[in-house]
Coordinates of C-alpha atoms in Angstrom, one line a residue:
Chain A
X4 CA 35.4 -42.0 -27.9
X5 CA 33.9 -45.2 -27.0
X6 CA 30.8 -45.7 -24.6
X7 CA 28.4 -48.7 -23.9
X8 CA 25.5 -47.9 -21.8
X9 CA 23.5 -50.9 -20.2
X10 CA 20.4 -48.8 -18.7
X11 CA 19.2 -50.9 -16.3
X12 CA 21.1 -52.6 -13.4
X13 CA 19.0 -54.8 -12.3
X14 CA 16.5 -57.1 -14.6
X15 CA 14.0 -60.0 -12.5
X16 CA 12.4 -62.3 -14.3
X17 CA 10.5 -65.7 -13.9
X18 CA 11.6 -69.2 -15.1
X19 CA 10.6 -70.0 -18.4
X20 CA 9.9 -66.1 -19.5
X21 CA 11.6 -63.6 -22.3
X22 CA 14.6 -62.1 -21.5
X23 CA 16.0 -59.2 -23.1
X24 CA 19.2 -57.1 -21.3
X25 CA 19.5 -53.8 -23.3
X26 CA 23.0 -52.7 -24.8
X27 CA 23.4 -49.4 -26.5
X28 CA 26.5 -48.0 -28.0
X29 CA 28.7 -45.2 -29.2
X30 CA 31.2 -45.2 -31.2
X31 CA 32.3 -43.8 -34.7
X32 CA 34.0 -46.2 -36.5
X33 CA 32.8 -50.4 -36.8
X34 CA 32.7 -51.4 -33.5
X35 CA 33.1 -55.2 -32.0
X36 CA 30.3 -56.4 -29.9
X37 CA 30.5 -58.8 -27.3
X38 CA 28.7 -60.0 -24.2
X39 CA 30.5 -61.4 -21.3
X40 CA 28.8 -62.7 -17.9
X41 CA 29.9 -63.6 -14.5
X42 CA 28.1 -65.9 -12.7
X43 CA 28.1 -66.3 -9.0
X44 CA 31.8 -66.8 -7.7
X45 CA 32.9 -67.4 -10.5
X46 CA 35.2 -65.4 -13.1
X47 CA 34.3 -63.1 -15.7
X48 CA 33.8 -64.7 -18.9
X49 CA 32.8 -64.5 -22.6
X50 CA 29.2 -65.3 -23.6
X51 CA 29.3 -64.5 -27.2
X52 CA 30.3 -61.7 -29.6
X53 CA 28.8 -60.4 -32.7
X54 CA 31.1 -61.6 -35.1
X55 CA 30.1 -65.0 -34.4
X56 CA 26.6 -64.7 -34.5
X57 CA 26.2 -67.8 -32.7
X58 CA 24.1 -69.0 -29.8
X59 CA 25.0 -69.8 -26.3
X60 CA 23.8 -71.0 -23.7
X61 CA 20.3 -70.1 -25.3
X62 CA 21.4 -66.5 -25.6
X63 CA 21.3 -64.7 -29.2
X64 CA 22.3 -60.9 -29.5
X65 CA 22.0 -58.7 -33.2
X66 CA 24.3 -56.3 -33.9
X67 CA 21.6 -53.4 -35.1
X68 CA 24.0 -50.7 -36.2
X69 CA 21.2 -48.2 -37.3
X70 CA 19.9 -48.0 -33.4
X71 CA 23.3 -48.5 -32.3
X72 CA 22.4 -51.8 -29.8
X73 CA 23.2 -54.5 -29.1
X74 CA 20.6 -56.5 -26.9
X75 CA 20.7 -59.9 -25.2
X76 CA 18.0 -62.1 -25.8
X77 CA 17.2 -65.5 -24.7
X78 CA 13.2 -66.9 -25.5
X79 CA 13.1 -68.9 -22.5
X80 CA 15.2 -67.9 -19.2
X81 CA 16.3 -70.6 -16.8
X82 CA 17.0 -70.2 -13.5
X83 CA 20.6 -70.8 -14.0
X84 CA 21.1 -67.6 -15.9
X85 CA 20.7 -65.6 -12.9
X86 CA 24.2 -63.7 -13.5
X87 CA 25.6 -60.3 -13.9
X88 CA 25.9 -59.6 -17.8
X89 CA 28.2 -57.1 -19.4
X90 CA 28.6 -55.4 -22.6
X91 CA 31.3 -54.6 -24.2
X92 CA 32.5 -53.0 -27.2
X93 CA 36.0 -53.0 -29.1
X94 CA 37.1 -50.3 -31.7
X95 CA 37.9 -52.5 -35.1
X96 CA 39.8 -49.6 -36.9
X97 CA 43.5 -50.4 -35.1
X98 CA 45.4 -52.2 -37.3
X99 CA 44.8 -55.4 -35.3
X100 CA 46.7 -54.5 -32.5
X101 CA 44.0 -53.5 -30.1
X102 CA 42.7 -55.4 -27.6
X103 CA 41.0 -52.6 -25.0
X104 CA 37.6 -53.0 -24.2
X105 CA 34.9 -50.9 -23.1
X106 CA 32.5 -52.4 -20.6
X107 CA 29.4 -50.9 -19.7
X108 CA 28.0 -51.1 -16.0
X109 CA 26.7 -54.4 -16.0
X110 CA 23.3 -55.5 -15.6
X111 CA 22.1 -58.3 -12.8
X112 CA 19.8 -60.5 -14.2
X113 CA 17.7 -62.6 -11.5
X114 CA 15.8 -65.4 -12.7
X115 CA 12.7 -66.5 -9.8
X116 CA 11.4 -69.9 -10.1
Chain B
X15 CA 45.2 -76.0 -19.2
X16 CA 45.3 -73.8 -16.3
X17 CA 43.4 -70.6 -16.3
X18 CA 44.6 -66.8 -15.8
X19 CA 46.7 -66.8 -12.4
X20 CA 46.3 -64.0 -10.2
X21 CA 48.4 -62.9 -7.0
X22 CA 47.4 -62.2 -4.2
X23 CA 44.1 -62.6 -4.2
X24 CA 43.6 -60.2 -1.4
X25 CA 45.5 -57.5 -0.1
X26 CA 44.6 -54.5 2.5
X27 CA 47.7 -51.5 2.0
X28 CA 47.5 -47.8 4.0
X29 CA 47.3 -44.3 1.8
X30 CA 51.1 -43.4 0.4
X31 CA 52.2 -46.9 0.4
X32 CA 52.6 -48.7 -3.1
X33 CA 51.2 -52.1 -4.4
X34 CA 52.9 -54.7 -7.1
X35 CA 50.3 -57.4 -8.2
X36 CA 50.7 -59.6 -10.3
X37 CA 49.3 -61.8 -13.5
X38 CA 50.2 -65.4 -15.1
X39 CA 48.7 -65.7 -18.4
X40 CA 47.3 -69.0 -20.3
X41 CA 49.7 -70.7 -21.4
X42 CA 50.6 -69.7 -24.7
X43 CA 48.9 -66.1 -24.2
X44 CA 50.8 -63.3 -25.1
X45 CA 48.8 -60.7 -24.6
X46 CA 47.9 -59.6 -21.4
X47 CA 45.3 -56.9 -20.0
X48 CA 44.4 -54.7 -17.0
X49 CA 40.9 -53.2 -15.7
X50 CA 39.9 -51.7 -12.8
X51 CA 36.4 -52.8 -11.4
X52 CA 35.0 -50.5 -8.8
X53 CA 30.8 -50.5 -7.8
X54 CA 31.0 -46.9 -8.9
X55 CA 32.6 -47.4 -12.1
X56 CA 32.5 -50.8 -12.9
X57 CA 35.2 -51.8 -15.4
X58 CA 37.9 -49.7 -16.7
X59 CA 41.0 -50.2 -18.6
X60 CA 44.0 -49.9 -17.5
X61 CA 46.4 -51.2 -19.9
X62 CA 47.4 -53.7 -22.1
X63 CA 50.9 -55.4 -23.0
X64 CA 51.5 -57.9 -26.1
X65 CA 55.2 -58.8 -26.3
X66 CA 57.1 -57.0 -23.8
X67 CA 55.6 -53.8 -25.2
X68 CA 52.6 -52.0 -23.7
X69 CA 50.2 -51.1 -26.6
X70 CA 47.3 -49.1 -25.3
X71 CA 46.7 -47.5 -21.8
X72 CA 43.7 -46.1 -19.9
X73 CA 42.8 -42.8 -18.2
X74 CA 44.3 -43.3 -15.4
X75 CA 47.0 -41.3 -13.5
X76 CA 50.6 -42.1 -13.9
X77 CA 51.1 -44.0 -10.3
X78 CA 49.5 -46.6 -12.0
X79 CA 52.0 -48.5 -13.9
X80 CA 52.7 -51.8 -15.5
X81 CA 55.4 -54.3 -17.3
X82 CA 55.2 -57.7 -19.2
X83 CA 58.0 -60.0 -18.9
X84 CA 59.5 -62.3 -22.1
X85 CA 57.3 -65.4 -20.3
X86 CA 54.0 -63.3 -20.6
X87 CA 53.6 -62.5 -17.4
X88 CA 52.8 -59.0 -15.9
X89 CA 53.0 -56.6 -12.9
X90 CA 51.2 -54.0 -12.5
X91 CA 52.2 -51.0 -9.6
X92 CA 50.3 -48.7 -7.8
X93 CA 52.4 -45.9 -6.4
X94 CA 51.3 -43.4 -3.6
X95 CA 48.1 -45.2 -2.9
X96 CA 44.9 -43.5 -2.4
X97 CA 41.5 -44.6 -0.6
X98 CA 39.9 -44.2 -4.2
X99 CA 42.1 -46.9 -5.6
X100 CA 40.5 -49.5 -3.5
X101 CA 39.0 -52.2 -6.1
X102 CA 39.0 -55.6 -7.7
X103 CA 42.0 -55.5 -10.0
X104 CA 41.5 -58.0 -12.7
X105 CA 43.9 -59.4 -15.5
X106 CA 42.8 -60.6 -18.7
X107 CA 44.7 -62.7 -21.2
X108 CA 44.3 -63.1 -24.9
X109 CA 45.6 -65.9 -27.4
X110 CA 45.4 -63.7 -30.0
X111 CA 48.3 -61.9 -31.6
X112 CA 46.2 -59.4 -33.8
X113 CA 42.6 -58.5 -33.4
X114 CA 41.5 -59.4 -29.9
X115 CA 38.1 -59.0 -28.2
X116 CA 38.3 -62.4 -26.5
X117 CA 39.7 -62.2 -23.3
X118 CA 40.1 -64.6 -20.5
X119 CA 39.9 -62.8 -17.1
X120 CA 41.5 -64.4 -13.8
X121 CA 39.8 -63.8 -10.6
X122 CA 41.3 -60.5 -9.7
X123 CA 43.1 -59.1 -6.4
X124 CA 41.5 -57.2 -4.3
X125 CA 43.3 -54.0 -3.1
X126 CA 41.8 -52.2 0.2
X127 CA 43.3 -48.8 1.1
X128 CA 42.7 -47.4 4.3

């Protein structure tokens, strides 16, 4: 079975601090990682995956596959990353042909000025 | 190019009745997925379909149903509504014909059920 659990829903922080939204996972085989956000009226959409290991927007994320996680980080948060962020996690052992993923509950990230 | 189409955007239906919503994919997009978002359970798969053929469903009941058509784009059906199916039903496309991951969402149709 697959499972992501984002424990915290909500995550306030001030311009110009550390940001770090929490992604922990389960799942037996070699799991996809990705991160997708949805800003404010507008639609969801991907901010990066694992694979890449590539930085957006600022954002970086590690794949740590010993603690299972798979956190969000960004030094330096801007008020324009105020946004709900999701994680989400694809099983990599179907042939190819899978493209469900598994969300966890999201986590609303606030960022004050 | 135009983004994942969704229709309609908003829709209010009574218990027992059923629902047909549908999904335009990008353009050139064959896959195309299905997840429920709800504030209690936030987002769950429904299905997905890749060529006419539907290669992996969720848990959920059989009322909920779905098809692809040879242009890509997909229905899905909710038969013998319940309140508890009131949510934000949002497609997702995918240009990929093997792995996957990378999905590009529309901006969903919102079912009400009273």
């Amino acid at each position: 079975a697959q499972r992501v659990t984002q424990p915290e829903k909500l995550l306030s922080v001030f311009k110009g601090a550390p940001v770090e939204l929490k992604c922990n996972y389960s799942y037996s085989g070699s799991p996809e990682l990705f991160w997708y956000v949805q800003y404010s009226r507008q639609r969801l959409q991907l901010l990066l995956r694992h694979i890449s290991r590539e930085s957006i927007k600022g954002f970086t994320a590690d794949l740590n596959k010993g603690e299972t996680s798979f956190h969000l980080k960004k030094p330096f948060a801007q008020e324009e990353d105020s946004a709900m962020y999701y994680c989400a996690l694809r099983g990599a052992n179907s042939g190819g042909s899978n493209y469900k993923l598994t969300f966890g509950k999201g986590t609303l990230l606030t960022v004050n000025p | 190019k135009a983004g994942v189409t969704q229709t309609p955007r908003y829709l209010i239906k009574t218990r027992g009745q059923q629902v047909t919503l549908s999904c335009s994919p990008i353009s050139g997009h064959r896959s195309v997925s299905w997840y429920q978002q709800t504030p209690g359970q936030g987002l769950q798969f429904l299905f997905e379909y890749f060529s006419e053929t539907q290669r992996n469903k969720g848990n959920f009941p059989g009322r909920f149903s779905g098809r692809q058509f040879s242009n890509s784009r997909s229905e899905m059906n909710v038969s013998t509504l319940e309140l508890g199916d009131s949510a934000l039903y949002l497609c997702a496309s995918s240009p990929r014909t093997s792995g996957g991951g990378e999905l590009f969402f529309g901006e969903g149709s919102r079912l009400t059920v009273l």
